[in-house]
Coordinates of C-alpha atoms and ligand atoms in Angstrom, one line a residue:
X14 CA -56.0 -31.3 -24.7
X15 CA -52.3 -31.4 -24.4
X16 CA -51.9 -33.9 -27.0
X17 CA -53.8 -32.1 -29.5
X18 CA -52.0 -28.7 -28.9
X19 CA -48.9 -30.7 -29.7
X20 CA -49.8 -32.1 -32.9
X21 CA -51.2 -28.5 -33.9
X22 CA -47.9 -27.1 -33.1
X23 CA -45.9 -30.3 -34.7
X24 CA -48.0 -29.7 -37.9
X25 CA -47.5 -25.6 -38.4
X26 CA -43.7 -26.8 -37.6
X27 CA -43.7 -28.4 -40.8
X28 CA -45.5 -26.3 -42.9
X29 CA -42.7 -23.8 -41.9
X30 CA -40.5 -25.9 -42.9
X31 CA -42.3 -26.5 -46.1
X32 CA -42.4 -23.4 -47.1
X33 CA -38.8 -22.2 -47.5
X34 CA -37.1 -19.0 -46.9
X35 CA -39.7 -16.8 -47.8
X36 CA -42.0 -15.5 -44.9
X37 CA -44.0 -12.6 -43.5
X38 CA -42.5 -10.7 -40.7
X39 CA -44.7 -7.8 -38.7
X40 CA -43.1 -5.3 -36.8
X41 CA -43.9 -2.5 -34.9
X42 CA -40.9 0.2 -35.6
X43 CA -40.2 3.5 -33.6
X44 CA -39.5 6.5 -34.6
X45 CA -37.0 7.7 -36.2
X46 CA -37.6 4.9 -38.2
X47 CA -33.8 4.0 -40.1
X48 CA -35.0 3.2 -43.4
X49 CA -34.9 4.1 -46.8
X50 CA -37.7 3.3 -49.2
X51 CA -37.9 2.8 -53.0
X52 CA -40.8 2.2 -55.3
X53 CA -40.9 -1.0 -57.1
X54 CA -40.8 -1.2 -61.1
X55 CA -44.8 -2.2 -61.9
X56 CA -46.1 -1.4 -58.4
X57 CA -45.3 -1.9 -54.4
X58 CA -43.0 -0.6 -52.3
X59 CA -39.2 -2.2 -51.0
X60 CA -37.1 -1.5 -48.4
X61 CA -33.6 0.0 -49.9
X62 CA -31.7 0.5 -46.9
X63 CA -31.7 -0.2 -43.5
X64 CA -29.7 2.4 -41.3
X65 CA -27.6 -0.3 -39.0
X66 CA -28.2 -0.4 -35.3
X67 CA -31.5 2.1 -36.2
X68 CA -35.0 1.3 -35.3
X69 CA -35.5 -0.4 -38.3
X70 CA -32.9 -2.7 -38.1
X71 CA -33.5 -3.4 -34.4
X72 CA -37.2 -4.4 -35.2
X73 CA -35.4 -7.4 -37.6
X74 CA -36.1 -5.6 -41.4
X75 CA -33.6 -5.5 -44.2
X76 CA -32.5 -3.9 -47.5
X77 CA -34.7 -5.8 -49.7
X78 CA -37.8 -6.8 -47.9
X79 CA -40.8 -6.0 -50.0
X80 CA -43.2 -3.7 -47.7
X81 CA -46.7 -5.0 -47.7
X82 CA -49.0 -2.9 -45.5
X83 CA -48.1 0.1 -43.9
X84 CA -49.8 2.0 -41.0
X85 CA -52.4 4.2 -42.1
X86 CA -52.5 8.2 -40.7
X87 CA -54.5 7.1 -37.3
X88 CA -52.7 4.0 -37.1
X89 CA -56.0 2.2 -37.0
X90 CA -55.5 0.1 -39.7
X91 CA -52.9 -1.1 -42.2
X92 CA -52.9 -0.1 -45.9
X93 CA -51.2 -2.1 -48.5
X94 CA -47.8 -0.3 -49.8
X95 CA -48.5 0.0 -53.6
X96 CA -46.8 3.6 -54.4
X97 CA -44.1 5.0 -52.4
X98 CA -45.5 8.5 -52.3
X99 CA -48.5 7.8 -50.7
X100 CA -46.8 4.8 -48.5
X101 CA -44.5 8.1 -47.6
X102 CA -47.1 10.5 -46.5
X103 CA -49.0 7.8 -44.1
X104 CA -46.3 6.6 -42.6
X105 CA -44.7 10.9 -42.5
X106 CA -48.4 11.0 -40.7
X107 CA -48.5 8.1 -38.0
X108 CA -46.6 9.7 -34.4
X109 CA -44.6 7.8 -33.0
X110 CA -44.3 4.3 -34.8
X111 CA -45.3 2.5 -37.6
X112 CA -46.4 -0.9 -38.1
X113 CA -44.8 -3.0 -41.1
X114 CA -45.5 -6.0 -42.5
X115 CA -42.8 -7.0 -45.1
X116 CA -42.5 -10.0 -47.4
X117 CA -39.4 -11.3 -47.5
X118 CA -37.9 -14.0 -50.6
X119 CA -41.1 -13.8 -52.3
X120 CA -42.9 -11.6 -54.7
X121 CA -46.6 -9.9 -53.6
X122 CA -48.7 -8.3 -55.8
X123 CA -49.8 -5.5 -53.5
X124 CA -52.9 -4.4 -56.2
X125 CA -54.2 -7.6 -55.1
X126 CA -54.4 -6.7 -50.8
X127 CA -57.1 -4.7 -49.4
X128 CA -56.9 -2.4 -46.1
X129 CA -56.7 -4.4 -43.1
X130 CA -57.6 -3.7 -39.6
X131 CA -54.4 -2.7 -37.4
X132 CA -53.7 -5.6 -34.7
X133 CA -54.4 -4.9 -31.6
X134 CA -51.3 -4.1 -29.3
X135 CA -51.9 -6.4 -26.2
X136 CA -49.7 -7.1 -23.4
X137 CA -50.5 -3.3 -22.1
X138 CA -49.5 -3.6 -18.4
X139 CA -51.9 -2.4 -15.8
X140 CA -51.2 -1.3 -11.9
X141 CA -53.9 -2.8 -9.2
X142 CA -54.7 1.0 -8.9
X143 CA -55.7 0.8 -13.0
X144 CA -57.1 -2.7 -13.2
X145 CA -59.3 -1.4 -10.2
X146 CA -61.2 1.4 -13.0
X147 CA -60.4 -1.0 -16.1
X148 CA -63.5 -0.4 -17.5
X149 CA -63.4 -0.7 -21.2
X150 CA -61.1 -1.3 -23.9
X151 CA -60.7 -0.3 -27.8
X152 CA -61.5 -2.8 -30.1
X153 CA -59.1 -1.8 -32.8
X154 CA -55.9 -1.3 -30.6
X155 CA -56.3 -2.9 -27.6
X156 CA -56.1 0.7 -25.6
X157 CA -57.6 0.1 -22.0
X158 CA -59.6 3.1 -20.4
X159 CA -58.6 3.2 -16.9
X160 CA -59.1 7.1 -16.4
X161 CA -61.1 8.1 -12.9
X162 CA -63.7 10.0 -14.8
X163 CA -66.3 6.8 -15.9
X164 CA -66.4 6.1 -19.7
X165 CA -70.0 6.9 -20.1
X166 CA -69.4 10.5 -19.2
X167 CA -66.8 10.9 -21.8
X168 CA -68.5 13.0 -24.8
X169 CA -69.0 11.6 -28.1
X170 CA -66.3 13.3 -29.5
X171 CA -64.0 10.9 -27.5
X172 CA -61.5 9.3 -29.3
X173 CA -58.5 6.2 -28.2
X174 CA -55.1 8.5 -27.3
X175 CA -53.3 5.6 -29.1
X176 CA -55.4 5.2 -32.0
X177 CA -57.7 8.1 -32.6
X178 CA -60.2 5.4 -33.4
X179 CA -64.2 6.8 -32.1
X180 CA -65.8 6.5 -28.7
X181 CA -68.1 3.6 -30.0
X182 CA -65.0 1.5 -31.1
X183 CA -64.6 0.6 -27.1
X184 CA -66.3 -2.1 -25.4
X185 CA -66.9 -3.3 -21.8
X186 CA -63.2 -4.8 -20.5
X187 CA -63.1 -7.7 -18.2
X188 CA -60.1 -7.6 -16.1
X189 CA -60.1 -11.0 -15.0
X190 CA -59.8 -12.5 -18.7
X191 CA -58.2 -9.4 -19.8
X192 CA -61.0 -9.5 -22.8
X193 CA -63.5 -7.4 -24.4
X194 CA -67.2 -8.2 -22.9
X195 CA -69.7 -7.9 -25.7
X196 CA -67.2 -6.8 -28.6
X197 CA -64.9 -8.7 -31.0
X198 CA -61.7 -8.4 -32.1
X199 CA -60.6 -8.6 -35.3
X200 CA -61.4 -12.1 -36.5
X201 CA -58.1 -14.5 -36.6
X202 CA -59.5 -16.0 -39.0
X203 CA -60.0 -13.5 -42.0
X204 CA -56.4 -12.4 -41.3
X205 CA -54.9 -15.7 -41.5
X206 CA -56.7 -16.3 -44.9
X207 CA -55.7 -12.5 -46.3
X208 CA -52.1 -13.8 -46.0
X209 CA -52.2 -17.4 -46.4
X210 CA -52.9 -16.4 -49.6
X211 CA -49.9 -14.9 -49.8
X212 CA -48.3 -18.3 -48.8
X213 CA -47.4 -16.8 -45.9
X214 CA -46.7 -19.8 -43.6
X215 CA -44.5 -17.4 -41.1
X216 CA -47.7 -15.0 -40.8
X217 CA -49.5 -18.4 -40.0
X218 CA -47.0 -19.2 -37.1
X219 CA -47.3 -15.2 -35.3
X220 CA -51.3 -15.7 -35.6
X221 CA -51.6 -19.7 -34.8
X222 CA -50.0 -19.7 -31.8
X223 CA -50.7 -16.7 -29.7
Ligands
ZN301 ZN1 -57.4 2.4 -29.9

C-alpha cells in the first residue's frame, strides 16, 4: 500500500510540473474581503486589486487572477463568476466569508462552468463534551450537530447555522471515522473532472491528496 501511495504521489508530482505556471487556487477569504473586482471584456470576472496585508491577500490571491466560482447567497454552493454585478451581489450576500476559486496564468471560459456544490469545511474541532452528542452532520458543509436537544426533535424548518442548507441535507455522523453514516459527500470525482477540464493540474493536487 505504501508503495503505491508513492508512485500516485510521484506521478501527480509530475503532472504539476507538466503543467506550468498556470493553476487553480481555492480559498476561503474573510470578511472584509481586500479586493477589488473588474469585469472581463467578453465575459468573467478578474481580480483588479488586492488590498496588501488584507484578507485577500492573506488567503494567497493577486491583481490578475481570473475569478472562477464565487460563493452563492447561502454559501451552499459555488457559482461560476461570469458578470461582475451579479458575482457582486452574491458575494455582498454571503456573511462572513467567501469562497474563491481563481484561475491564475490561464484563460477560462466561465459560460462553459456550471454551479458547483460548496466543499465541505472539515477539520471542525470537537470537545469530548460535543463528540459525546455528535449526532449528525451537513452534507453540504460539513457543519456537525452537537446541540443537547436531539436532531429528530428539531422542526422541519431547521436549517445548518453555517450554511442555511435544509434539515434533510444532514445525515447520521460517526464520530469515530468522523464520517457521514448513510449520506455522501460531494463526489471527488465529478469535481476533479469539472476542473480537469480546465487543465487544472493544481485543483488536481488540493483534491488528490486529501
Ligand atoms: Zn451546512
Amino acid at each position: 500500500f505504501l508503495t503505491q501511495t508513492k508512485i500516485v504521489k510521484r506521478g501527480l508530482e509530475i503532472r504539476a510540473r507538466a503543467a506550468g505556471a498556470s493553476k487553480t487556487i481555492e480559498v476561503e477569504v474573510d470578511k472584509p474581503l481586500g479586493l477589488t473586482l473588474g469585469q472581463k471584456p467578453g465575459g468573467g470576472v478578474v481580480i483588479a486589486a488586492v488590498e496588501g496585508g488584507g484578507n485577500a491577500a492573506k488567503a494567497g490571491l493577486k491583481a490578475g487572477d481570473q475569478v472562477l466560482y464565487t460563493s452563492s447567497f447561502f454559501g451552499d454552493e459555488l457559482w461560476p463568476a461570469d458578470k461582475l454585478g451579479f458575482t457582486k451581489t452574491a458575494i455582498q450576500a454571503k456573511p462572513d466569508s467567501v469562497y474563491f476559486v481563481v484561475s491564475r496564468g490561464a484563460e477560462v471560459d466561465v459560460k462553459k462552468l456550471t454551479k458547483r456544490p460548496a466543499p465541505p469545511r472539515f477539520g471542525q474541532k470537537l470537545t469530548e463534551a460535543q463528540k459525546a452528542r455528535a449526532t449528525h452532520i451537513c452534507l453540504d458543509c460539513g457543519y456537525i450537530y452537537t446541540l443537547q436537544k436531539p436532531f429528530d426533535e428539531q422542526p422541519d424548518t431547521y436549517a445548518c447555522p453555517q450554511c442555511r442548507a435544509p434539515k434533510k441535507r444532514f445525515a447520521r455522523y460517526d464520530v469515530k471515522t468522523g464520517k457521514a453514516i448513510g449520506g455522501s459527500l460531494p463526489p471527488v470525482g465529478v469535481i476533479i473532472g469539472l476542473v480537469a477540464g480546465i487543465g487544472a493540474v493544481g485543483a488536481l493536487l488540493v483534491y488528490g491528496l486529501q
